[in-house]
CSV table of C-alpha atoms in Angstrom, one decimal:
chain,number,residue,atom,x,y,z
M,1,MET,CA,-33.6,72.9,-25.3
M,2,ASP,CA,-29.8,73.3,-24.8
M,3,ARG,CA,-28.1,70.6,-22.9
M,4,ILE,CA,-26.1,71.7,-19.8
M,5,VAL,CA,-23.3,69.3,-18.8
M,6,GLY,CA,-22.0,69.4,-15.2
M,7,GLY,CA,-24.4,72.3,-14.4
M,8,LYS,CA,-22.4,74.9,-16.2
M,9,TYR,CA,-21.2,73.8,-19.7
M,10,LYS,CA,-23.7,74.3,-22.5
M,11,LEU,CA,-23.2,71.7,-25.2
M,12,GLY,CA,-22.5,72.9,-28.8
M,13,ARG,CA,-21.7,71.2,-32.0
M,14,LYS,CA,-20.0,67.8,-32.4
M,15,ILE,CA,-16.3,68.1,-33.4
M,16,GLY,CA,-15.2,64.4,-33.3
M,17,SER,CA,-16.2,60.9,-32.5
M,18,GLY,CA,-14.7,57.4,-32.0
M,19,SER,CA,-15.2,54.0,-30.4
M,20,PHE,CA,-15.3,55.7,-27.0
M,21,GLY,CA,-18.1,58.1,-27.8
M,22,GLU,CA,-18.2,61.7,-29.1
M,23,ILE,CA,-16.5,65.1,-28.6
M,24,TYR,CA,-18.4,68.4,-28.5
M,25,LEU,CA,-17.7,72.0,-28.1
M,26,ALA,CA,-19.2,73.6,-25.1
M,27,THR,CA,-19.4,77.0,-23.5
M,28,HIS,CA,-19.3,77.9,-19.9
M,29,VAL,CA,-22.6,79.6,-19.0
M,30,ASP,CA,-21.0,82.3,-16.8
M,31,THR,CA,-17.6,83.0,-18.3
M,32,PHE,CA,-18.4,82.0,-22.0
M,33,GLU,CA,-15.1,80.1,-22.1
M,34,ILE,CA,-15.1,77.5,-24.9
M,35,VAL,CA,-14.0,74.0,-23.8
M,36,ALA,CA,-14.1,70.4,-25.2
M,37,VAL,CA,-16.5,67.8,-23.8
M,38,LYS,CA,-16.0,64.0,-24.2
M,39,ILE,CA,-19.2,62.1,-23.8
M,40,GLU,CA,-19.6,58.3,-23.4
M,41,ASN,CA,-22.7,56.3,-22.8
M,42,SER,CA,-22.4,54.9,-19.3
M,43,LYS,CA,-23.9,51.6,-20.4
M,44,THR,CA,-21.3,50.9,-23.0
M,45,LYS,CA,-19.6,47.5,-22.9
M,46,HIS,CA,-16.2,48.8,-22.1
M,47,PRO,CA,-16.5,52.2,-20.4
M,48,GLN,CA,-13.2,54.1,-20.3
M,49,LEU,CA,-13.9,57.8,-19.8
M,50,LEU,CA,-13.9,57.8,-16.0
M,51,TYR,CA,-10.7,55.8,-16.0
M,52,GLU,CA,-9.2,58.3,-18.4
M,53,ALA,CA,-10.3,61.1,-16.2
M,54,LYS,CA,-8.4,59.6,-13.3
M,55,LEU,CA,-5.2,59.5,-15.4
M,56,TYR,CA,-5.7,63.2,-16.3
M,57,ASN,CA,-5.9,64.0,-12.6
M,58,ILE,CA,-2.7,62.2,-12.0
M,59,LEU,CA,-0.9,63.9,-14.9
M,60,GLN,CA,-2.2,67.4,-14.0
M,61,GLY,CA,0.4,70.1,-14.0
M,62,GLY,CA,2.7,68.6,-16.6
M,63,SER,CA,3.6,70.6,-19.7
M,64,GLY,CA,1.6,69.5,-22.7
M,65,ILE,CA,-1.2,67.9,-20.5
M,66,PRO,CA,-4.7,69.4,-21.0
M,67,ASN,CA,-6.4,70.7,-17.9
M,68,ILE,CA,-9.5,68.8,-16.7
M,69,ARG,CA,-12.4,71.0,-15.9
M,70,TRP,CA,-15.1,68.6,-14.8
M,71,CYS,CA,-15.8,64.9,-14.9
M,72,GLY,CA,-18.8,62.8,-13.8
M,73,VAL,CA,-22.0,61.2,-14.7
M,74,ASP,CA,-24.5,63.4,-16.6
M,75,GLY,CA,-27.8,61.7,-17.1
M,76,GLU,CA,-27.1,58.4,-18.9
M,77,ASP,CA,-23.6,59.5,-20.0
M,78,ASN,CA,-20.2,59.8,-18.6
M,79,ALA,CA,-18.7,63.2,-19.4
M,80,LEU,CA,-15.2,64.7,-19.3
M,81,VAL,CA,-14.7,68.4,-19.7
M,82,LEU,CA,-11.2,69.5,-20.9
M,83,ASP,CA,-9.3,72.5,-22.3
M,84,LEU,CA,-10.1,73.1,-25.9
M,85,LEU,CA,-7.0,72.4,-28.0
M,86,GLY,CA,-5.9,73.0,-31.6
M,87,PRO,CA,-5.7,70.5,-34.5
M,88,SER,CA,-4.0,67.1,-34.2
M,89,LEU,CA,-0.7,66.4,-35.9
M,90,GLU,CA,-2.6,64.1,-38.3
M,91,ASP,CA,-4.9,67.0,-39.3
M,92,LEU,CA,-1.9,69.3,-39.8
M,93,PHE,CA,-0.1,66.6,-41.8
M,94,VAL,CA,-3.1,66.4,-44.2
M,95,TYR,CA,-3.2,70.2,-44.3
M,96,CYS,CA,0.5,70.2,-45.5
M,97,GLN,CA,-0.2,67.7,-48.3
M,98,ARG,CA,0.9,64.8,-46.2
M,99,LYS,CA,4.6,65.8,-46.0
M,100,PHE,CA,6.6,67.4,-43.3
M,101,MET,CA,10.0,68.8,-43.8
M,102,LEU,CA,12.9,67.5,-41.6
M,103,LYS,CA,13.0,70.7,-39.5
M,104,THR,CA,9.3,70.4,-38.5
M,105,VAL,CA,9.7,66.7,-37.7
M,106,LEU,CA,12.7,67.3,-35.4
M,107,MET,CA,11.0,70.2,-33.6
M,108,LEU,CA,8.0,67.9,-33.0
M,109,ALA,CA,10.2,64.9,-32.0
M,110,ASP,CA,11.8,67.0,-29.2
M,111,GLN,CA,8.5,67.8,-27.6
M,112,MET,CA,6.9,64.4,-28.2
M,113,ILE,CA,9.8,62.5,-26.5
M,114,THR,CA,9.4,64.9,-23.5
M,115,ARG,CA,5.6,64.3,-23.3
M,116,ILE,CA,6.2,60.5,-23.3
M,117,GLU,CA,8.9,60.8,-20.7
M,118,TYR,CA,6.5,62.8,-18.4
M,119,VAL,CA,3.8,60.1,-18.7
M,120,HIS,CA,6.3,57.4,-18.0
M,121,SER,CA,7.6,59.4,-15.0
M,122,LYS,CA,4.1,59.2,-13.5
M,123,GLY,CA,4.1,55.4,-13.8
M,124,PHE,CA,2.0,54.9,-16.9
M,125,LEU,CA,2.4,53.7,-20.5
M,126,HIS,CA,0.4,55.4,-23.2
M,127,ARG,CA,0.1,52.4,-25.5
M,128,ASP,CA,-1.5,54.2,-28.4
M,129,ILE,CA,1.1,56.6,-29.7
M,130,LYS,CA,-0.1,58.0,-33.1
M,131,PRO,CA,-0.4,61.4,-34.8
M,132,ASP,CA,-4.1,61.7,-33.8
M,133,ASN,CA,-3.2,61.7,-30.1
M,134,PHE,CA,-0.8,64.7,-30.3
M,135,LEU,CA,-2.5,68.1,-30.6
M,136,MET,CA,-1.2,71.6,-30.9
M,137,GLY,CA,-2.3,74.2,-28.4
M,138,LEU,CA,-4.2,77.4,-29.1
M,139,GLY,CA,-3.4,81.1,-28.7
M,140,ARG,CA,-0.2,81.6,-26.7
M,141,LYS,CA,0.3,77.8,-26.6
M,142,ALA,CA,-0.1,77.3,-30.3
M,143,ASN,CA,3.5,76.0,-30.6
M,144,GLN,CA,3.2,73.5,-27.7
M,145,VAL,CA,2.5,69.8,-28.4
M,146,TYR,CA,-0.1,68.2,-26.1
M,147,ILE,CA,-0.6,64.4,-25.6
M,148,ILE,CA,-4.1,63.2,-25.2
M,149,ASP,CA,-6.4,60.1,-25.1
M,150,PHE,CA,-5.3,57.9,-22.2
M,151,GLY,CA,-8.1,55.4,-22.6
M,152,LEU,CA,-5.6,52.6,-23.3
M,153,ALA,CA,-3.0,53.7,-20.9
M,154,LYS,CA,-1.7,51.2,-18.3
M,155,ARG,CA,0.3,51.5,-15.1
M,156,TYR,CA,3.7,49.8,-15.5
M,157,ARG,CA,4.8,50.4,-11.9
M,158,ASP,CA,3.0,49.5,-8.7
M,159,ALA,CA,1.9,52.7,-7.0
M,160,THR,CA,3.1,51.5,-3.5
M,161,THR,CA,6.1,49.2,-4.1
M,162,ASN,CA,7.3,51.0,-7.4
M,163,ARG,CA,8.0,47.5,-8.8
M,164,HIS,CA,7.8,47.0,-12.6
M,165,ILE,CA,5.0,44.8,-14.0
M,166,PRO,CA,6.2,41.3,-14.9
M,167,TYR,CA,7.2,40.2,-18.4
M,168,ARG,CA,4.4,38.3,-20.1
M,169,GLU,CA,3.5,36.9,-23.5
M,170,ASN,CA,0.4,36.0,-25.5
M,171,LYS,CA,-1.1,39.4,-25.1
M,172,ASN,CA,-3.6,40.8,-27.6
M,173,LEU,CA,-2.5,43.8,-29.7
M,174,THR,CA,-3.3,47.0,-28.0
M,175,GLY,CA,-3.1,50.3,-29.9
M,176,THR,CA,-2.9,51.1,-33.6
M,177,ALA,CA,-1.3,48.4,-35.8
M,178,ARG,CA,0.4,50.9,-38.1
M,179,TYR,CA,2.5,52.3,-35.3
M,180,ALA,CA,2.6,49.3,-32.9
M,181,SER,CA,6.1,48.0,-31.9
M,182,CYS,CA,7.4,44.7,-33.1
M,183,ASN,CA,7.1,43.2,-29.6
M,184,THR,CA,3.5,44.3,-29.4
M,185,HIS,CA,2.8,42.4,-32.6
M,186,LEU,CA,4.5,39.4,-31.1
M,187,GLY,CA,2.2,39.5,-28.1
M,188,ILE,CA,4.8,40.6,-25.6
M,189,GLU,CA,3.6,42.8,-22.7
M,190,GLN,CA,4.3,46.5,-23.5
M,191,SER,CA,6.8,48.6,-21.6
M,192,ARG,CA,8.4,52.0,-22.0
M,193,ARG,CA,10.5,50.9,-24.9
M,194,ASP,CA,7.4,50.2,-27.0
M,195,ASP,CA,6.0,53.8,-26.6
M,196,LEU,CA,9.3,55.1,-28.0
M,197,GLU,CA,9.4,52.6,-30.9
M,198,SER,CA,5.9,53.6,-31.8
M,199,LEU,CA,7.0,57.3,-31.8
M,200,GLY,CA,9.8,56.4,-34.2
M,201,TYR,CA,7.3,55.0,-36.7
M,202,VAL,CA,5.2,58.2,-36.3
M,203,LEU,CA,8.3,60.3,-37.2
M,204,LEU,CA,9.0,58.2,-40.3
M,205,TYR,CA,5.4,58.6,-41.3
M,206,PHE,CA,5.8,62.3,-41.1
M,207,LEU,CA,9.0,62.2,-43.3
M,208,ARG,CA,6.9,60.9,-46.1
M,209,GLU,CA,8.9,60.3,-49.3
M,210,VAL,CA,6.4,60.8,-52.1
M,211,SER,CA,7.0,59.2,-55.5
M,212,VAL,CA,4.3,58.9,-58.1
M,213,VAL,CA,4.4,55.6,-60.0
M,214,ILE,CA,1.4,55.0,-62.3
M,215,ASN,CA,-0.7,57.4,-60.2
M,216,ASN,CA,0.1,55.5,-57.0
M,217,ILE,CA,1.8,57.2,-54.0
M,218,ASN,CA,4.6,55.3,-52.4
M,219,PRO,CA,3.8,55.3,-48.6
M,220,SER,CA,6.5,56.2,-46.1
M,221,LEU,CA,5.9,53.0,-44.1
M,222,PRO,CA,6.2,49.8,-46.0
M,223,TRP,CA,3.2,48.2,-44.2
M,224,GLN,CA,0.8,51.0,-45.1
M,225,GLY,CA,-2.0,50.1,-47.5
M,226,LEU,CA,-1.9,46.3,-47.0
M,227,LYS,CA,-5.2,44.6,-47.8
M,228,ALA,CA,-6.7,41.6,-46.1
M,229,ALA,CA,-10.1,39.9,-45.6
M,230,THR,CA,-10.2,40.3,-41.8
M,231,LYS,CA,-8.7,42.6,-39.3
M,232,LYS,CA,-6.6,39.7,-37.8
M,233,GLN,CA,-5.2,38.9,-41.2
M,234,LYS,CA,-4.3,42.5,-41.8
M,235,TYR,CA,-2.5,42.7,-38.4
M,236,ASP,CA,-0.6,39.5,-39.3
M,237,LYS,CA,0.5,41.0,-42.7
M,238,ILE,CA,1.6,44.2,-41.0
M,239,CYS,CA,3.5,42.2,-38.4
M,240,GLU,CA,5.2,40.1,-41.1
M,241,LYS,CA,6.2,43.2,-43.1
M,242,LYS,CA,7.4,45.1,-40.1
M,243,LEU,CA,9.5,42.3,-38.8
M,244,SER,CA,11.0,41.5,-42.2
M,245,THR,CA,12.1,45.1,-43.0
M,246,PRO,CA,15.6,45.9,-41.7
M,247,ILE,CA,16.1,49.2,-39.9
M,248,GLU,CA,18.6,50.4,-42.5
M,249,VAL,CA,16.1,49.7,-45.3
M,250,LEU,CA,13.3,51.4,-43.3
M,251,CYS,CA,15.4,54.5,-42.8
M,252,LYS,CA,17.5,54.5,-46.0
M,253,SER,CA,16.0,57.8,-47.2
M,254,HIS,CA,16.5,59.6,-43.9
M,255,PRO,CA,19.4,60.8,-41.8
M,256,VAL,CA,21.3,58.1,-40.0
M,257,GLU,CA,20.0,59.4,-36.6
M,258,PHE,CA,16.7,57.8,-37.3
M,259,ALA,CA,18.3,54.4,-37.7
M,260,SER,CA,20.2,55.0,-34.5
M,261,TYR,CA,16.9,55.8,-32.7
M,262,PHE,CA,15.4,52.4,-33.7
M,263,HIS,CA,18.6,50.5,-32.8
M,264,TYR,CA,18.5,52.1,-29.4
M,265,CYS,CA,14.8,51.2,-28.8
M,266,HIS,CA,15.4,47.6,-29.9
M,267,SER,CA,18.4,47.3,-27.5
M,268,LEU,CA,16.3,48.2,-24.4
M,269,THR,CA,15.3,45.3,-22.1
M,270,PHE,CA,11.7,44.9,-20.9
M,271,ASP,CA,12.0,46.9,-17.7
M,272,GLN,CA,15.0,49.1,-18.6
M,273,ARG,CA,14.5,52.9,-18.2
M,274,PRO,CA,15.2,54.6,-21.6
M,275,ASP,CA,17.7,57.4,-21.8
M,276,TYR,CA,15.3,60.1,-23.0
M,277,GLY,CA,18.0,62.7,-22.9
M,278,PHE,CA,20.1,60.6,-25.3
M,279,LEU,CA,17.3,60.4,-27.8
M,280,LYS,CA,16.6,64.1,-27.6
M,281,ARG,CA,20.3,64.9,-28.1
M,282,LEU,CA,20.4,62.6,-31.1
M,283,PHE,CA,17.8,64.7,-32.9
M,284,ARG,CA,19.1,68.0,-31.5
M,285,ASP,CA,22.6,67.4,-32.9
M,286,LEU,CA,21.0,66.6,-36.3
M,287,PHE,CA,19.0,69.8,-36.0
M,288,SER,CA,22.1,71.9,-35.3
M,289,ARG,CA,24.1,70.1,-38.0
M,290,GLU,CA,21.4,71.0,-40.6
M,291,GLY,CA,21.7,74.6,-39.6
M,292,TYR,CA,18.1,74.9,-38.4
M,293,GLU,CA,16.9,77.5,-35.9
M,294,PHE,CA,14.4,76.4,-33.1
M,295,ASP,CA,12.0,79.2,-34.0
M,296,TYR,CA,8.8,77.2,-33.8
M,297,ILE,CA,8.1,78.0,-37.5
M,298,PHE,CA,6.5,74.7,-38.6
M,299,ASP,CA,5.4,73.7,-42.1
M,300,TRP,CA,1.8,74.7,-41.4
M,301,THR,CA,2.9,78.0,-40.0
M,302,ILE,CA,4.6,78.8,-43.4
M,303,LEU,CA,1.6,77.5,-45.3
M,304,LYS,CA,-0.9,79.6,-43.4
M,305,TYR,CA,1.3,82.7,-43.8
M,306,GLN,CA,1.6,82.2,-47.5
M,307,GLN,CA,-2.2,81.7,-47.8
M,308,ALA,CA,-2.8,84.9,-45.8
M,309,GLN,CA,-0.2,86.8,-47.9
M,310,ARG,CA,-1.9,85.8,-51.1
M,311,ALA,CA,-5.3,86.8,-49.7
M,312,LYS,CA,-3.9,90.2,-48.7
M,313,THR,CA,-1.9,90.9,-51.8
M,314,GLN,CA,-4.3,89.8,-54.5
M,315,PRO,CA,-6.8,92.7,-53.9
M,316,ARG,CA,-4.0,95.2,-53.8
M,317,LEU,CA,-2.6,94.0,-57.2
M,318,SER,CA,-5.9,94.8,-59.0
M,319,PRO,CA,-5.1,96.5,-62.3
M,320,VAL,CA,-5.2,100.3,-62.5
M,321,SER,CA,-4.2,102.8,-65.2
M,322,GLY,CA,-0.6,102.2,-66.2
M,323,GLY,CA,-0.6,98.6,-65.0
M,324,MET,CA,0.3,99.5,-61.4
M,325,SER,CA,-1.6,98.8,-58.2
M,326,ALA,CA,-3.0,101.8,-56.4
M,327,ARG,CA,-0.9,100.9,-53.4
M,328,ALA,CA,2.3,100.8,-55.4
M,329,MET,CA,1.9,104.1,-57.3
M,330,PRO,CA,3.5,107.0,-55.4
M,331,MET,CA,1.3,110.0,-54.8
M,332,ASP,CA,1.4,112.9,-57.3
M,333,VAL,CA,4.4,111.6,-59.2
M,334,ASP,CA,5.6,113.6,-62.2
M,335,LYS,CA,5.5,112.1,-65.7
M,336,GLN,CA,9.0,110.7,-65.6
M,337,GLN,CA,8.3,108.9,-62.3
M,338,ALA,CA,5.0,107.6,-63.5
M,339,SER,CA,6.7,106.2,-66.7
M,340,ALA,CA,9.4,104.5,-64.7
M,341,ALA,CA,6.8,103.1,-62.2
M,342,ALA,CA,4.8,101.6,-65.1
M,343,ASP,CA,7.9,99.6,-66.2
M,344,THR,CA,8.4,98.1,-62.7
M,345,SER,CA,8.5,94.3,-62.8
M,346,HIS,CA,5.7,92.2,-61.2
M,347,GLN,CA,8.1,91.0,-58.5
M,348,GLU,CA,8.9,94.5,-57.4
M,349,VAL,CA,5.2,95.4,-57.2
M,350,ILE,CA,4.6,92.3,-54.9
M,351,GLU,CA,7.5,93.3,-52.7
M,352,ARG,CA,6.2,96.9,-52.3
M,353,VAL,CA,2.6,95.9,-51.6
M,354,GLY,CA,3.4,92.9,-49.4
M,355,PRO,CA,1.3,92.1,-46.3
M,356,SER,CA,1.4,94.8,-43.6
M,357,ASN,CA,2.4,92.4,-40.9
M,358,VAL,CA,5.8,91.6,-42.2
M,359,PRO,CA,8.9,93.8,-42.5
M,360,LYS,CA,9.3,95.5,-45.8
M,361,PRO,CA,11.1,98.5,-47.3
M,362,ALA,CA,9.5,101.7,-46.1
M,363,VAL,CA,7.0,103.1,-48.6
M,364,ARG,CA,8.1,106.6,-49.7
M,365,MET,CA,6.0,109.3,-51.2
M,366,GLN,CA,6.4,112.8,-52.5
M,367,LEU,CA,4.6,115.7,-50.8
M,368,LYS,CA,3.1,118.1,-53.3
M,369,THR,CA,0.1,120.0,-52.0
M,370,THR,CA,-2.3,122.5,-53.3
M,371,GLY,CA,-0.5,125.2,-51.3
M,372,ASP,CA,2.7,124.4,-53.1
M,373,LYS,CA,1.0,124.7,-56.5
M,374,PHE,CA,-0.3,128.2,-55.4
M,375,TYR,CA,3.0,129.4,-54.3
M,376,SER,CA,4.6,127.9,-57.4
M,377,SER,CA,2.3,129.8,-59.7
M,378,GLU,CA,2.7,133.0,-57.6
M,379,SER,CA,6.5,132.8,-57.9
M,380,GLN,CA,6.2,132.3,-61.7
M,381,ARG,CA,4.0,135.4,-61.9
M,382,LEU,CA,6.5,137.5,-60.0
M,383,ASP,CA,9.4,136.1,-62.0
M,384,LYS,CA,7.6,137.1,-65.2
M,385,GLN,CA,7.0,140.6,-63.9
M,386,ARG,CA,10.6,141.0,-63.0
M,387,VAL,CA,12.5,139.5,-65.9
M,388,GLY,CA,9.9,139.1,-68.7
M,389,SER,CA,8.0,136.1,-69.8
M,390,GLY,CA,9.4,133.4,-72.2
M,391,THR,CA,12.7,135.3,-72.9
M,392,ASP,CA,16.2,133.8,-72.7
M,393,LYS,CA,17.1,136.4,-70.1
M,394,GLY,CA,14.3,135.2,-67.8
M,395,SER,CA,15.1,131.6,-68.2
M,396,HIS,CA,18.7,132.1,-67.2
M,397,ASN,CA,18.1,134.6,-64.4
M,398,PRO,CA,20.1,133.4,-61.4
M,399,VAL,CA,17.4,134.3,-58.9
M,400,HIS,CA,14.8,132.5,-61.0
M,401,LEU,CA,17.0,129.4,-61.4
M,402,ARG,CA,17.9,129.4,-57.7
M,403,PHE,CA,14.3,129.5,-56.6
M,404,GLN,CA,13.3,126.8,-59.1
M,405,ALA,CA,15.9,124.6,-57.5
M,406,CYS,CA,14.7,125.4,-54.1
M,407,ARG,CA,11.1,124.7,-55.1
M,408,ARG,CA,12.0,121.3,-56.5
M,409,ARG,CA,13.7,120.4,-53.3
M,410,MET,CA,10.4,121.0,-51.5
M,411,LEU,CA,9.3,117.6,-53.1
M,412,VAL,CA,11.3,115.9,-50.4
M,413,PRO,CA,10.8,112.1,-50.1
M,414,ILE,CA,9.8,111.4,-46.5
M,415,THR,CA,9.1,108.1,-44.8
M,416,LEU,CA,5.4,107.6,-44.1
M,417,GLY,CA,4.7,108.2,-40.4
M,418,ARG,CA,2.6,110.8,-38.7
M,419,PRO,CA,5.2,112.4,-36.4
M,420,MET,CA,7.6,113.0,-39.3
M,421,LEU,CA,4.8,114.1,-41.6
M,422,LEU,CA,3.6,116.7,-39.1
M,423,LYS,CA,7.1,118.0,-38.5
M,424,PHE,CA,7.7,118.3,-42.2
M,425,LEU,CA,4.4,120.2,-42.7
M,426,GLU,CA,5.4,122.6,-39.9
M,427,VAL,CA,8.7,123.4,-41.5
M,428,TRP,CA,7.1,123.5,-45.0
M,429,ALA,CA,4.6,126.1,-43.9
M,430,THR,CA,7.3,128.2,-42.4
M,431,THR,CA,9.4,128.1,-45.5
M,432,MET,CA,6.4,128.9,-47.7
M,433,ALA,CA,5.8,132.0,-45.7
M,434,LEU,CA,9.5,133.0,-46.0
M,435,ARG,CA,9.4,132.3,-49.7
M,436,VAL,CA,6.5,134.8,-50.3
M,437,VAL,CA,8.2,137.4,-48.2
M,438,GLY,CA,11.4,136.8,-50.2
M,439,PHE,CA,9.6,137.3,-53.4
M,440,LEU,CA,8.0,140.5,-52.3
M,441,LEU,CA,11.3,141.8,-51.0
M,442,CYS,CA,13.3,140.6,-53.9
M,443,SER,CA,12.1,143.1,-56.5
M,444,ALA,CA,12.1,146.0,-54.0
M,445,MET,CA,15.3,145.9,-52.0
M,446,LEU,CA,17.5,142.7,-52.4
M,447,GLN,CA,20.1,141.9,-55.0
M,448,PRO,CA,20.2,138.5,-56.6
M,449,ASN,CA,23.3,137.4,-54.5
M,450,ASP,CA,21.4,138.3,-51.3
M,451,PHE,CA,18.5,136.2,-52.4
M,452,VAL,CA,20.7,133.2,-53.1
M,453,GLY,CA,21.7,133.3,-49.4
M,454,ILE,CA,18.1,133.1,-48.3
M,455,ALA,CA,17.5,130.2,-50.6
M,456,ASP,CA,20.5,128.4,-49.2
M,457,GLY,CA,19.1,128.7,-45.7
M,458,LEU,CA,15.8,127.3,-46.8
M,459,GLU,CA,17.4,124.4,-48.4
M,460,GLU,CA,19.4,123.5,-45.3
M,461,GLU,CA,16.3,123.6,-43.1
M,462,ILE,CA,14.4,121.4,-45.5
M,463,LEU,CA,17.2,118.9,-45.8
M,464,MET,CA,17.4,118.7,-42.0
M,465,CYS,CA,13.7,117.9,-41.8
M,466,SER,CA,13.9,115.2,-44.4
């Protein structure tokens, strides 16, 4: 029997799990809208889901904050129903072979600083800044960064007095050791500066400098991959490595703005409000200096497009006679055109049969119908009757040559498109009728020079159509 959470959300498959519990897809029984449901056993030692739901309610309305749909106790579980979001930045980082280009990192940094600023403006610290806790949206919000998972968040200002929490030491490490600030490792109470320092480590993690040495990948953060017997020993090793690595060494492979970012974070006092605008301008100036355009084209956007392009072009490039694809070969080309097309390079073929959802040069074709063949053969028959078949006289007859030229111009290249094609066919039908009448009148009453005038008129009308 399907489980219904909150009386209206039918639980589906599991899409994630963690120390807090599990995440499921769910469908609204009336609207069939798909949402995400976080479930936590209400008897767990340290329940946090209902506390997290309170924070979501406080943060509601902010850009990049998922909407809360329902929260409460469902049977023996605590449940939280939220908007369904897209992949996390960690998922996308893996998808892009664990390397983001500078442009992508700077576009993400701008939004991530804004999200942290908003959380701080509501009086809370996140305290677990990491790639897994930033998700991209879906649909029209696919380019928007969302911040999630407030289970470790803490109020740093008193709700009534607005006073900052006091400075304290000997605190346990809260958050993820890889991205934790130096002060957090030292047991100092976290404040706004620590969220921003953690974000700096996330950005360096994304700017991974890959170097293969004896089949080992050099990690972007020096304290990644450290081994230890216990978790505490590992945290101590990370702390030692983090504190002993100068900022200039940490950022040596990256633009100077990243070192400036860390220097600014380390200069902040415990209760000082960070200048979020300064940090965003720091990266925006770098973005402009590099000549980038804020077009929301991330690395994964390009990768998905390239994969879709390959999927679309490969079937169209299947071999056909003459080594051309069926899409690339013009319709009813003559022998000279077919020979030239067969020599077209592979790159030219790819450009001509590229995916239909991107701009490309207009495909052109030649219109040569059965009716044209009929009138062509009819004109040849009349020409033979008038000037004789296969003689030099017939082959140089001015009327014959003029109409051959006119007939060749009927093979007018036109851009594919229904309105233009219909217009062309309309004019073509008219000119064909005039051509037959012309042939019939030619032998009876017109002189060659008169017939040339008719041909000129036909040519002008055809050219106007094309």
